[in-house]
PDB file of C-alpha atoms in Angstrom:
ATOM      1  CA  ILE D   1      -3.059   1.967   0.843  1.00  0.00           C
ATOM      2  CA  GLY D   2      -3.995   3.000  -2.698  1.00  0.00           C
ATOM      3  CA  GLY D   3      -1.252   3.226  -5.276  1.00  0.00           C
ATOM      4  CA  GLY D   4      -2.801   0.771  -7.696  1.00  0.00           C
ATOM      5  CA  ASP D   5      -0.614   2.093 -10.499  1.00  0.00           C
ATOM      6  CA  GLY D   6       2.350   0.376  -8.825  1.00  0.00           C
ATOM      7  CA  GLY D   7       4.634   3.401  -8.661  1.00  0.00           C
ATOM      8  CA  VAL D   8       5.020   3.326  -4.883  1.00  0.00           C
ATOM      9  CA  VAL D   9       5.596  -0.439  -4.949  1.00  0.00           C
ATOM     10  CA  ARG D  10       8.351   0.008  -7.535  1.00  0.00           C
ATOM     11  CA  GLU D  11      10.058   2.682  -5.431  1.00  0.00           C
ATOM     12  CA  VAL D  12       9.782   0.704  -2.180  1.00  0.00           C
ATOM     13  CA  LEU D  13      11.372  -2.299  -3.885  1.00  0.00           C
ATOM     14  CA  ARG D  14      14.431  -0.190  -4.657  1.00  0.00           C
ATOM     15  CA  HIS D  15      15.209  -0.657  -0.949  1.00  0.00           C
ATOM     16  CA  LYS D  16      15.054  -4.453  -1.116  1.00  0.00           C
ATOM     17  CA  SER D  17      18.302  -6.317  -1.392  1.00  0.00           C
ATOM     18  CA  GLU D  18      19.511  -9.778  -0.507  1.00  0.00           C
ATOM     19  CA  LYS D  19      22.410  -8.282   1.449  1.00  0.00           C
ATOM     20  CA  ASP D  20      20.602  -5.631   3.479  1.00  0.00           C
ATOM     21  CA  GLY D  21      17.110  -7.094   3.681  1.00  0.00           C
ATOM     22  CA  ILE D  22      15.652  -3.656   4.393  1.00  0.00           C
ATOM     23  CA  VAL D  23      12.349  -4.477   2.669  1.00  0.00           C
ATOM     24  CA  GLN D  24      11.122  -7.999   3.255  1.00  0.00           C
ATOM     25  CA  SER D  25       7.573  -7.711   1.953  1.00  0.00           C
ATOM     26  CA  VAL D  26       5.179  -5.201   0.411  1.00  0.00           C
ATOM     27  CA  GLU D  27       1.397  -5.274   0.777  1.00  0.00           C
ATOM     28  CA  LEU D  28      -0.741  -3.067  -1.430  1.00  0.00           C
ATOM     29  CA  VAL D  29      -4.490  -2.556  -1.018  1.00  0.00           C
ATOM     30  CA  ASP D  30      -6.335  -0.643  -3.730  1.00  0.00           C
ATOM     31  CA  ILE D  31     -10.080  -0.375  -4.143  1.00  0.00           C
ATOM     32  CA  ASP D  32      -9.970  -0.554  -7.940  1.00  0.00           C
ATOM     33  CA  GLY D  33      -8.559  -3.717  -9.484  1.00  0.00           C
ATOM     34  CA  ALA D  34      -8.919  -2.204 -12.945  1.00  0.00           C
ATOM     35  CA  VAL D  35      -6.280   0.385 -12.051  1.00  0.00           C
ATOM     36  CA  ILE D  36      -3.827  -2.387 -11.200  1.00  0.00           C
ATOM     37  CA  GLN D  37      -4.601  -4.363 -14.365  1.00  0.00           C
ATOM     38  CA  GLN D  38      -4.511  -1.348 -16.680  1.00  0.00           C
ATOM     39  CA  SER D  39      -1.256  -0.156 -15.160  1.00  0.00           C
ATOM     40  CA  LYS D  40       0.316  -3.574 -15.763  1.00  0.00           C
ATOM     41  CA  LYS D  41      -0.914  -3.491 -19.358  1.00  0.00           C
ATOM     42  CA  HIS D  42      -0.195   0.115 -20.329  1.00  0.00           C
ATOM     43  CA  PHE D  43       2.551   1.217 -17.897  1.00  0.00           C
ATOM     44  CA  PRO D  44       4.729  -1.856 -17.311  1.00  0.00           C
ATOM     45  CA  GLN D  45       7.723   0.320 -16.417  1.00  0.00           C
ATOM     46  CA  ILE D  46       5.711   1.652 -13.451  1.00  0.00           C
ATOM     47  CA  ALA D  47       3.846  -1.548 -12.530  1.00  0.00           C
ATOM     48  CA  CYS D  48       6.893  -3.842 -12.777  1.00  0.00           C
ATOM     49  CA  GLY D  49       6.995  -4.348  -8.995  1.00  0.00           C
ATOM     50  CA  PHE D  50       3.775  -6.348  -8.990  1.00  0.00           C
ATOM     51  CA  ALA D  51       5.717  -9.281 -10.481  1.00  0.00           C
ATOM     52  CA  ASN D  52       8.059  -9.433  -7.482  1.00  0.00           C
ATOM     53  CA  PRO D  53       7.246 -12.453  -5.268  1.00  0.00           C
ATOM     54  CA  CYS D  54       7.489 -10.387  -2.080  1.00  0.00           C
ATOM     55  CA  VAL D  55       4.571  -8.181  -3.239  1.00  0.00           C
ATOM     56  CA  THR D  56       0.971  -8.951  -2.330  1.00  0.00           C
ATOM     57  CA  ALA D  57      -1.676  -6.846  -4.072  1.00  0.00           C
ATOM     58  CA  THR D  58      -5.216  -6.979  -2.714  1.00  0.00           C
ATOM     59  CA  VAL D  59      -8.247  -5.391  -4.314  1.00  0.00           C
ATOM     60  CA  GLY D  60     -10.350  -3.976  -1.511  1.00  0.00           C
ATOM     61  CA  ASP D  61     -11.303  -1.036   0.633  1.00  0.00           C
ATOM     62  CA  GLY D  62      -8.187   0.381   2.300  1.00  0.00           C
ATOM     63  CA  ALA D  63     -10.102   1.735   5.293  1.00  0.00           C
ATOM     64  CA  ALA D  64     -11.736  -1.649   5.922  1.00  0.00           C
ATOM     65  CA  PHE D  65      -8.369  -3.390   5.514  1.00  0.00           C
ATOM     66  CA  VAL D  66      -6.759  -1.130   8.111  1.00  0.00           C
ATOM     67  CA  LYS D  67      -9.714  -1.545  10.477  1.00  0.00           C
ATOM     68  CA  ARG D  68      -9.439  -5.376  10.330  1.00  0.00           C
ATOM     69  CA  ALA D  69      -5.638  -5.552  10.566  1.00  0.00           C
ATOM     70  CA  PRO D  70      -4.066  -6.716  13.824  1.00  0.00           C
ATOM     71  CA  ASP D  71      -2.240  -4.273  16.088  1.00  0.00           C
ATOM     72  CA  SER D  72       1.412  -3.326  15.581  1.00  0.00           C
ATOM     73  CA  VAL D  73       2.225  -5.284  12.416  1.00  0.00           C
ATOM     74  CA  TYR D  74       3.601  -2.715   9.946  1.00  0.00           C
ATOM     75  CA  ASP D  75       6.915  -0.854   9.999  1.00  0.00           C
ATOM     76  CA  VAL D  76       5.892   1.557   7.236  1.00  0.00           C
ATOM     77  CA  ILE D  77       2.465   2.532   5.929  1.00  0.00           C
ATOM     78  CA  ILE D  78       2.287   4.597   2.755  1.00  0.00           C
ATOM     79  CA  ILE D  79      -1.021   6.180   1.835  1.00  0.00           C
ATOM     80  CA  ASP D  80      -1.197   7.022  -1.873  1.00  0.00           C
ATOM     81  CA  THR D  81      -4.747   8.224  -2.365  1.00  0.00           C
ATOM     82  CA  THR D  82      -6.733  10.452  -4.636  1.00  0.00           C
ATOM     83  CA  ASP D  83      -8.552  13.541  -3.543  1.00  0.00           C
ATOM     84  CA  PRO D  84     -10.451  13.752  -0.237  1.00  0.00           C
ATOM     85  CA  LYS D  85     -13.845  14.085  -1.880  1.00  0.00           C
ATOM     86  CA  GLY D  86     -15.632  11.072  -3.302  1.00  0.00           C
ATOM     87  CA  PRO D  87     -14.859   7.388  -2.813  1.00  0.00           C
ATOM     88  CA  ALA D  88     -11.536   7.943  -1.016  1.00  0.00           C
ATOM     89  CA  SER D  89     -12.949  10.400   1.544  1.00  0.00           C
ATOM     90  CA  GLU D  90     -12.814   7.848   4.377  1.00  0.00           C
ATOM     91  CA  LEU D  91      -9.022   7.680   3.941  1.00  0.00           C
ATOM     92  CA  PHE D  92      -8.775  11.258   5.180  1.00  0.00           C
ATOM     93  CA  GLY D  93     -10.733  10.897   8.437  1.00  0.00           C
ATOM     94  CA  ALA D  94      -9.644  10.664  12.053  1.00  0.00           C
ATOM     95  CA  ASP D  95     -10.973   7.097  12.464  1.00  0.00           C
ATOM     96  CA  PHE D  96      -8.837   5.892   9.567  1.00  0.00           C
ATOM     97  CA  TYR D  97      -5.667   7.461  10.968  1.00  0.00           C
ATOM     98  CA  THR D  98      -6.418   6.159  14.461  1.00  0.00           C
ATOM     99  CA  ASN D  99      -6.437   2.660  12.967  1.00  0.00           C
ATOM    100  CA  VAL D 100      -3.318   3.368  10.900  1.00  0.00           C
ATOM    101  CA  LEU D 101      -1.456   4.276  14.087  1.00  0.00           C
ATOM    102  CA  ARG D 102      -2.863   1.205  15.843  1.00  0.00           C
ATOM    103  CA  ILE D 103      -1.467  -1.202  13.219  1.00  0.00           C
ATOM    104  CA  LEU D 104       1.901   0.571  13.030  1.00  0.00           C
ATOM    105  CA  ARG D 105       4.742  -0.937  15.046  1.00  0.00           C
ATOM    106  CA  PRO D 106       6.428   1.272  17.651  1.00  0.00           C
ATOM    107  CA  GLY D 107       8.933   3.456  15.807  1.00  0.00           C
ATOM    108  CA  GLY D 108       7.089   2.899  12.519  1.00  0.00           C
ATOM    109  CA  VAL D 109       6.560   5.550   9.860  1.00  0.00           C
ATOM    110  CA  VAL D 110       3.444   6.792   8.057  1.00  0.00           C
TER     111      VAL D 110
END
């Protein structure tokens, strides 16, 4: 959730390999598509992971995405947000984290 600059995606993909298959897919949801586009344009060394076919980037509200997601589907959820005041404030509330735990598989990591 968040991370539109692509830095987290790049780092997660370091754990993807044909042999081990640790990372099979990466989903990113960021509210600001301009961040994703500008990062690709100006910081390609950070945003390089967006080109990987196992990556899906969605522009949208992370809290709404988590609320709509089915139960127990994610092994790892990384929340890379800005500060708790302003547009990202909902990503710091109890309701958001209740839904994060709901969509996390047993034994998963936040």
